[in-house]
Amino acid sequence: MRRTSPWVLLAACLLSGLAETGQADEMSAVEHQRETIYHSPQKPGFTSWVGAWTMPDGSLMVSFTQATGPVDGRPQAPKEVQHKLTWPPPGHPGYDMTGLDLRNVHLRSSDSGKTWRQVSADGFKSCMNGVTNEAQTALADGSILRGVFGFYLPYDPNLPQTGFLQRSSDGTKTWSKPEVPIDAAKFSTWPRRIRVLRDGRIVLLAGVASAPAGSQTRAEFSAVVEPALLISSDEGRSWNSPVPAILAEQRGGWTEEFDIAELPNGDLLTICRRANDTKRWQSTLKKSDDTWIAQHAGPSVLPHSGQPELLATREGPILHIATSGIHWTSDAGQTWNKLNVPGTAYYPRSVQTNDGRIFVFGHVGGDDAYGKVDQSIVMDSFRLVAADIAVTDRKLLPADTLVAERIPLGELDDYKPCIAKLPSGELLLTAFHQHKRDGNKVMEQTLLFRSSDGGRTWTGPQPLDLLGREPYLTVLKNGTVFLTGHLLAQDVRNEWGYTTGFLHRSTDGGRTWQSTRVESEQIKPKASNHTTRNVLELADGTLLLGVDYDGGGGPYFVWRSTDGGQTWDKSQKCEPKEFKSQYGFFGGETWLWQARSGKIWALVRVDSNELPIKDRPITAGNDQADHFILFSSADGAKTFDRIRDLGDYGEMYMSLLRLQDKRLLLTFTVRDLNPPLGVRAIIGNETDDGFEFEFAHDRIMLDTRTPVGKYQGGGFGPTVQLDDGTLVTSYSYRGEDDKTHLEVVRWRVPAHQR
């Protein structure tokens, strides 16, 4: 940004007609697999009631109940226990688990579910077929918290006869003493799920009955149980009073089985199971300060299938996962759409790992008597992709939408990411974060992220000890990395008193850097100076960097290096023809490119008041309406001739990429005048002397996440192509929260229609 005048919201008549919702038009699953990950040591096996979670190190964990022992000839539970637990069901003695070896088995995978090892199998004694496992999760410190239904453990007088919690600090090998979350003299609870909210608080989803622990039979408990939330702000060591999940006037007839998913605004989408109908019931818990208030619940279109399971995905949609199929919603449950994968195993539990893959675990069979079905634990896995890249004014491309896989990264108010690919295939991504300081000062921190899997997961951010904002990456053929930027005069680290450009260089993949400052002292004292966004590597290996000074009249220089940037000849002046501006020719975010003929092109951002589009003058209130003009040089960047306007007002941050199929990809950001704001791409053709792009057709809307009416938050949008043809584009956008967000999108360029 070069001027700080306020942005003027344009009238609705300027909207392009593309409504921006930030939601996927169509979701689909790819790379679906199903496999068995565990079978009991005997057959038929009994392995049921799965729990699943991810550990802080990214590994997967699952838990389940296992029973082994003889099918016939076992004792039955004492009559008083059978009465208390209403178990086994009348006429079905095979459900009584007395006399069996019952264990809570825990498995762990450190290779994304490819292999599993058993880490523990603690035993318990009951006539029931499970007491825990579904309610388990990992905490931030790596410990594991589980909920146990103590009412199902009648043979140990030292255990609470209600729901209690245990924690393990050694990966489930040992467990702490029971911790009862709420007063057992007033309430009986059945823990069903443990969820961790975005703010770090823990929610225990439980069936709650207003009766002292152990005072009811199981049938009596089930007749009065209500779904409720218990909230903890201290890693589950203390809990607030139950928060009803159902309005008071609607209570009665519910079960303990329900689930929640956190919405972007903090509300909780809630799906419940009732006792005497086969419908899913749906409601929203409205966030109110640090708690939630139940809203009216009504029947959902979702088919019935046991315990509800919800998963809030990083792509945005919420999944409802069940044996009857997987459905998704991107509008808080107003509409549900079926996903293109089969229904899951029984009583599924789901997680999403850092690389975006979704894993669903469940058991083969159902709520079966012991020995009647050969049960096993199965795992489904898939990725979500969205057909949410629109193609506007389609002419040559084959479809109106393209599939995208979006990956968020960084923290709120990180800004202007730039992506590049090393020869090894590793991706680098830079961004910066502005920290306010006293006296209208700032400190702008450069950040570096890395990805070794094509942009699906990212390390970092690593704060770099480099000066300058808006870091922009260039990678040479030999892997040398350059990073350009400029340090604002008001940055607390600026000792020179004016905005000054920097060029940083790394020969080890961005691990160590050498820095060069652009000086004004001997050329144009105190004038702000800038560089081109990129370093241009010519066909003969020579490097070019444009350098100039604000205030009008230049001077304009083209630095040259013939040793990979170790040293630079800074003496060559450059003359841009038909260019007159108070801003720099190169410092206006110019991007350099060399044609096959050797001609050098400069894609130059200009002030629209000073250099308007031909025959279309404009009165712009700020720099968000800047545009680009093409200049070219046939004499090695000694002079540049003005050729033509490129794109429209409000379109900037342009860059070119040669694709594997010999076409060109132009990416740029719409910052004003034609909402929705965000990153666009156009596919063009390379000529001997340059390139051809048709801006009026086949615009690929890579990023439209900034809602209409919000101030711009988009920046840069360069793209890299992976060896398999996948394109990865980085961008930032402004959310409903008025914060900027970083994201990359993985997509594929379609072939033109012939």
PDB file of C-alpha atoms in Angstrom, residues 251-406:
ATOM      1  CA  ARG A 251     -37.339 -31.897  27.693  1.00  0.00           C
ATOM      2  CA  GLY A 252     -38.362 -35.501  28.000  1.00  0.00           C
ATOM      3  CA  GLY A 253     -37.884 -38.449  25.678  1.00  0.00           C
ATOM      4  CA  TRP A 254     -34.210 -37.842  24.882  1.00  0.00           C
ATOM      5  CA  THR A 255     -31.176 -40.089  25.175  1.00  0.00           C
ATOM      6  CA  GLU A 256     -27.615 -39.480  26.281  1.00  0.00           C
ATOM      7  CA  GLU A 257     -26.448 -39.777  22.668  1.00  0.00           C
ATOM      8  CA  PHE A 258     -25.721 -36.454  20.968  1.00  0.00           C
ATOM      9  CA  ASP A 259     -22.836 -34.515  19.465  1.00  0.00           C
ATOM     10  CA  ILE A 260     -21.804 -30.927  18.738  1.00  0.00           C
ATOM     11  CA  ALA A 261     -19.676 -29.089  16.180  1.00  0.00           C
ATOM     12  CA  GLU A 262     -18.330 -25.587  16.768  1.00  0.00           C
ATOM     13  CA  LEU A 263     -19.423 -23.023  14.184  1.00  0.00           C
ATOM     14  CA  PRO A 264     -17.211 -20.082  13.117  1.00  0.00           C
ATOM     15  CA  ASN A 265     -19.227 -17.652  15.264  1.00  0.00           C
ATOM     16  CA  GLY A 266     -18.857 -19.823  18.374  1.00  0.00           C
ATOM     17  CA  ASP A 267     -22.349 -21.333  18.282  1.00  0.00           C
ATOM     18  CA  LEU A 268     -22.638 -25.118  18.517  1.00  0.00           C
ATOM     19  CA  LEU A 269     -24.484 -27.156  15.921  1.00  0.00           C
ATOM     20  CA  THR A 270     -26.139 -29.982  17.854  1.00  0.00           C
ATOM     21  CA  ILE A 271     -27.511 -33.330  16.671  1.00  0.00           C
ATOM     22  CA  CYS A 272     -29.420 -35.467  19.185  1.00  0.00           C
ATOM     23  CA  ARG A 273     -30.978 -38.924  19.300  1.00  0.00           C
ATOM     24  CA  ARG A 274     -34.408 -39.339  20.843  1.00  0.00           C
ATOM     25  CA  ALA A 275     -35.586 -42.462  22.634  1.00  0.00           C
ATOM     26  CA  ASN A 276     -38.709 -43.366  20.697  1.00  0.00           C
ATOM     27  CA  ASP A 277     -38.324 -42.195  17.102  1.00  0.00           C
ATOM     28  CA  THR A 278     -35.927 -42.831  14.266  1.00  0.00           C
ATOM     29  CA  LYS A 279     -35.216 -39.206  13.417  1.00  0.00           C
ATOM     30  CA  ARG A 280     -32.134 -37.157  14.051  1.00  0.00           C
ATOM     31  CA  TRP A 281     -33.021 -34.002  15.990  1.00  0.00           C
ATOM     32  CA  GLN A 282     -31.120 -30.819  15.315  1.00  0.00           C
ATOM     33  CA  SER A 283     -30.663 -27.502  17.083  1.00  0.00           C
ATOM     34  CA  THR A 284     -28.154 -24.758  17.714  1.00  0.00           C
ATOM     35  CA  LEU A 285     -26.680 -23.754  21.039  1.00  0.00           C
ATOM     36  CA  LYS A 286     -26.186 -19.993  20.871  1.00  0.00           C
ATOM     37  CA  LYS A 287     -22.994 -18.671  22.384  1.00  0.00           C
ATOM     38  CA  SER A 288     -23.582 -16.202  25.211  1.00  0.00           C
ATOM     39  CA  ASP A 289     -20.412 -14.924  26.879  1.00  0.00           C
ATOM     40  CA  ASP A 290     -18.686 -18.056  28.188  1.00  0.00           C
ATOM     41  CA  THR A 291     -21.682 -20.379  27.919  1.00  0.00           C
ATOM     42  CA  TRP A 292     -24.402 -21.444  25.479  1.00  0.00           C
ATOM     43  CA  ILE A 293     -28.179 -21.186  25.402  1.00  0.00           C
ATOM     44  CA  ALA A 294     -30.279 -23.948  23.885  1.00  0.00           C
ATOM     45  CA  GLN A 295     -32.569 -23.105  20.959  1.00  0.00           C
ATOM     46  CA  HIS A 296     -35.613 -24.948  19.660  1.00  0.00           C
ATOM     47  CA  ALA A 297     -34.818 -28.467  18.427  1.00  0.00           C
ATOM     48  CA  GLY A 298     -36.562 -30.024  15.466  1.00  0.00           C
ATOM     49  CA  PRO A 299     -36.337 -33.168  13.357  1.00  0.00           C
ATOM     50  CA  SER A 300     -33.517 -33.184  10.820  1.00  0.00           C
ATOM     51  CA  VAL A 301     -33.435 -34.641   7.324  1.00  0.00           C
ATOM     52  CA  LEU A 302     -30.516 -36.819   8.425  1.00  0.00           C
ATOM     53  CA  PRO A 303     -31.326 -40.529   8.621  1.00  0.00           C
ATOM     54  CA  HIS A 304     -31.169 -42.308  11.946  1.00  0.00           C
ATOM     55  CA  SER A 305     -28.078 -44.324  12.839  1.00  0.00           C
ATOM     56  CA  GLY A 306     -27.242 -44.665  16.512  1.00  0.00           C
ATOM     57  CA  GLN A 307     -24.962 -42.186  18.274  1.00  0.00           C
ATOM     58  CA  PRO A 308     -24.573 -38.968  16.225  1.00  0.00           C
ATOM     59  CA  GLU A 309     -21.026 -38.102  15.128  1.00  0.00           C
ATOM     60  CA  LEU A 310     -20.088 -34.615  13.861  1.00  0.00           C
ATOM     61  CA  LEU A 311     -16.779 -33.382  12.474  1.00  0.00           C
ATOM     62  CA  ALA A 312     -15.985 -29.716  11.850  1.00  0.00           C
ATOM     63  CA  THR A 313     -13.507 -29.863   8.982  1.00  0.00           C
ATOM     64  CA  ARG A 314     -10.705 -27.454   8.281  1.00  0.00           C
ATOM     65  CA  GLU A 315     -12.247 -26.892   4.833  1.00  0.00           C
ATOM     66  CA  GLY A 316     -15.282 -25.326   6.527  1.00  0.00           C
ATOM     67  CA  PRO A 317     -18.169 -27.791   6.086  1.00  0.00           C
ATOM     68  CA  ILE A 318     -19.371 -29.910   9.000  1.00  0.00           C
ATOM     69  CA  LEU A 319     -19.783 -33.625   8.412  1.00  0.00           C
ATOM     70  CA  HIS A 320     -22.424 -35.867   9.928  1.00  0.00           C
ATOM     71  CA  ILE A 321     -20.951 -39.360   9.875  1.00  0.00           C
ATOM     72  CA  ALA A 322     -23.090 -42.484  10.160  1.00  0.00           C
ATOM     73  CA  THR A 323     -23.661 -46.006   8.896  1.00  0.00           C
ATOM     74  CA  SER A 324     -26.407 -44.567   6.707  1.00  0.00           C
ATOM     75  CA  GLY A 325     -23.949 -42.286   4.920  1.00  0.00           C
ATOM     76  CA  ILE A 326     -21.873 -39.156   5.389  1.00  0.00           C
ATOM     77  CA  HIS A 327     -23.570 -35.796   4.905  1.00  0.00           C
ATOM     78  CA  TRP A 328     -22.136 -32.273   4.920  1.00  0.00           C
ATOM     79  CA  THR A 329     -23.428 -28.805   5.616  1.00  0.00           C
ATOM     80  CA  SER A 330     -21.834 -25.435   4.991  1.00  0.00           C
ATOM     81  CA  ASP A 331     -24.748 -23.374   6.341  1.00  0.00           C
ATOM     82  CA  ALA A 332     -24.955 -24.531   9.969  1.00  0.00           C
ATOM     83  CA  GLY A 333     -27.322 -27.378   9.207  1.00  0.00           C
ATOM     84  CA  GLN A 334     -29.910 -25.486   7.159  1.00  0.00           C
ATOM     85  CA  THR A 335     -29.151 -27.870   4.315  1.00  0.00           C
ATOM     86  CA  TRP A 336     -27.435 -31.257   4.272  1.00  0.00           C
ATOM     87  CA  ASN A 337     -25.846 -32.908   1.253  1.00  0.00           C
ATOM     88  CA  LYS A 338     -24.720 -36.495   0.905  1.00  0.00           C
ATOM     89  CA  LEU A 339     -21.036 -37.154   0.331  1.00  0.00           C
ATOM     90  CA  ASN A 340     -19.889 -39.622  -2.320  1.00  0.00           C
ATOM     91  CA  VAL A 341     -18.612 -42.277   0.108  1.00  0.00           C
ATOM     92  CA  PRO A 342     -20.388 -45.303   1.581  1.00  0.00           C
ATOM     93  CA  GLY A 343     -21.822 -45.446   5.060  1.00  0.00           C
ATOM     94  CA  THR A 344     -19.383 -46.180   7.847  1.00  0.00           C
ATOM     95  CA  ALA A 345     -18.922 -49.011  10.290  1.00  0.00           C
ATOM     96  CA  TYR A 346     -21.044 -49.019  13.462  1.00  0.00           C
ATOM     97  CA  TYR A 347     -20.878 -46.146  15.970  1.00  0.00           C
ATOM     98  CA  PRO A 348     -18.204 -44.223  14.055  1.00  0.00           C
ATOM     99  CA  ARG A 349     -15.648 -41.812  15.474  1.00  0.00           C
ATOM    100  CA  SER A 350     -13.846 -39.377  13.197  1.00  0.00           C
ATOM    101  CA  VAL A 351     -10.776 -37.131  13.177  1.00  0.00           C
ATOM    102  CA  GLN A 352      -9.004 -34.956  10.638  1.00  0.00           C
ATOM    103  CA  THR A 353      -5.218 -34.889  10.603  1.00  0.00           C
ATOM    104  CA  ASN A 354      -2.965 -31.945   9.837  1.00  0.00           C
ATOM    105  CA  ASP A 355      -2.604 -32.941   6.193  1.00  0.00           C
ATOM    106  CA  GLY A 356      -6.376 -32.750   5.689  1.00  0.00           C
ATOM    107  CA  ARG A 357      -7.095 -36.476   5.509  1.00  0.00           C
ATOM    108  CA  ILE A 358     -10.236 -37.544   7.362  1.00  0.00           C
ATOM    109  CA  PHE A 359     -10.214 -40.841   9.238  1.00  0.00           C
ATOM    110  CA  VAL A 360     -13.359 -42.632  10.420  1.00  0.00           C
ATOM    111  CA  PHE A 361     -13.189 -45.610  12.770  1.00  0.00           C
ATOM    112  CA  GLY A 362     -15.946 -48.010  13.772  1.00  0.00           C
ATOM    113  CA  HIS A 363     -16.649 -51.678  14.308  1.00  0.00           C
ATOM    114  CA  VAL A 364     -18.054 -54.305  11.968  1.00  0.00           C
ATOM    115  CA  GLY A 365     -21.409 -55.518  13.236  1.00  0.00           C
ATOM    116  CA  GLY A 366     -23.709 -53.644  15.566  1.00  0.00           C
ATOM    117  CA  ASP A 367     -24.928 -53.820  19.150  1.00  0.00           C
ATOM    118  CA  ASP A 368     -24.377 -57.580  19.116  1.00  0.00           C
ATOM    119  CA  ALA A 369     -24.545 -60.350  21.666  1.00  0.00           C
ATOM    120  CA  TYR A 370     -21.160 -61.866  22.409  1.00  0.00           C
ATOM    121  CA  GLY A 371     -20.079 -64.424  19.834  1.00  0.00           C
ATOM    122  CA  LYS A 372     -22.927 -63.809  17.370  1.00  0.00           C
ATOM    123  CA  VAL A 373     -20.997 -61.624  14.881  1.00  0.00           C
ATOM    124  CA  ASP A 374     -17.320 -61.618  13.955  1.00  0.00           C
ATOM    125  CA  GLN A 375     -16.534 -58.029  14.842  1.00  0.00           C
ATOM    126  CA  SER A 376     -13.409 -56.102  13.880  1.00  0.00           C
ATOM    127  CA  ILE A 377     -12.219 -52.487  13.853  1.00  0.00           C
ATOM    128  CA  VAL A 378     -12.207 -50.823  10.439  1.00  0.00           C
ATOM    129  CA  MET A 379     -10.889 -47.508   9.208  1.00  0.00           C
ATOM    130  CA  ASP A 380     -12.216 -45.350   6.375  1.00  0.00           C
ATOM    131  CA  SER A 381     -10.089 -42.487   5.104  1.00  0.00           C
ATOM    132  CA  PHE A 382     -10.583 -39.837   2.450  1.00  0.00           C
ATOM    133  CA  ARG A 383      -9.939 -36.208   1.601  1.00  0.00           C
ATOM    134  CA  LEU A 384     -12.470 -33.457   1.035  1.00  0.00           C
ATOM    135  CA  VAL A 385     -12.344 -31.330  -2.057  1.00  0.00           C
ATOM    136  CA  ALA A 386     -14.746 -28.601  -3.029  1.00  0.00           C
ATOM    137  CA  ALA A 387     -15.964 -27.544  -6.434  1.00  0.00           C
ATOM    138  CA  ASP A 388     -15.746 -23.979  -5.166  1.00  0.00           C
ATOM    139  CA  ILE A 389     -13.471 -22.366  -7.762  1.00  0.00           C
ATOM    140  CA  ALA A 390     -15.839 -20.642 -10.162  1.00  0.00           C
ATOM    141  CA  VAL A 391     -14.942 -19.912 -13.763  1.00  0.00           C
ATOM    142  CA  THR A 392     -16.645 -16.730 -14.935  1.00  0.00           C
ATOM    143  CA  ASP A 393     -17.550 -15.876 -18.526  1.00  0.00           C
ATOM    144  CA  ARG A 394     -16.466 -19.340 -19.588  1.00  0.00           C
ATOM    145  CA  LYS A 395     -15.434 -19.681 -23.207  1.00  0.00           C
ATOM    146  CA  LEU A 396     -12.575 -22.185 -23.593  1.00  0.00           C
ATOM    147  CA  LEU A 397     -12.394 -23.980 -20.255  1.00  0.00           C
ATOM    148  CA  PRO A 398     -14.505 -27.166 -20.011  1.00  0.00           C
ATOM    149  CA  ALA A 399     -16.366 -26.531 -16.746  1.00  0.00           C
ATOM    150  CA  ASP A 400     -17.922 -23.729 -14.697  1.00  0.00           C
ATOM    151  CA  THR A 401     -16.294 -24.908 -11.460  1.00  0.00           C
ATOM    152  CA  LEU A 402     -12.974 -26.436 -10.502  1.00  0.00           C
ATOM    153  CA  VAL A 403     -12.146 -28.640  -7.529  1.00  0.00           C
ATOM    154  CA  ALA A 404     -10.067 -27.141  -4.720  1.00  0.00           C
ATOM    155  CA  GLU A 405      -8.364 -28.332  -1.585  1.00  0.00           C
ATOM    156  CA  ARG A 406      -7.850 -25.393   0.788  1.00  0.00           C
TER     157      ARG A 406
END
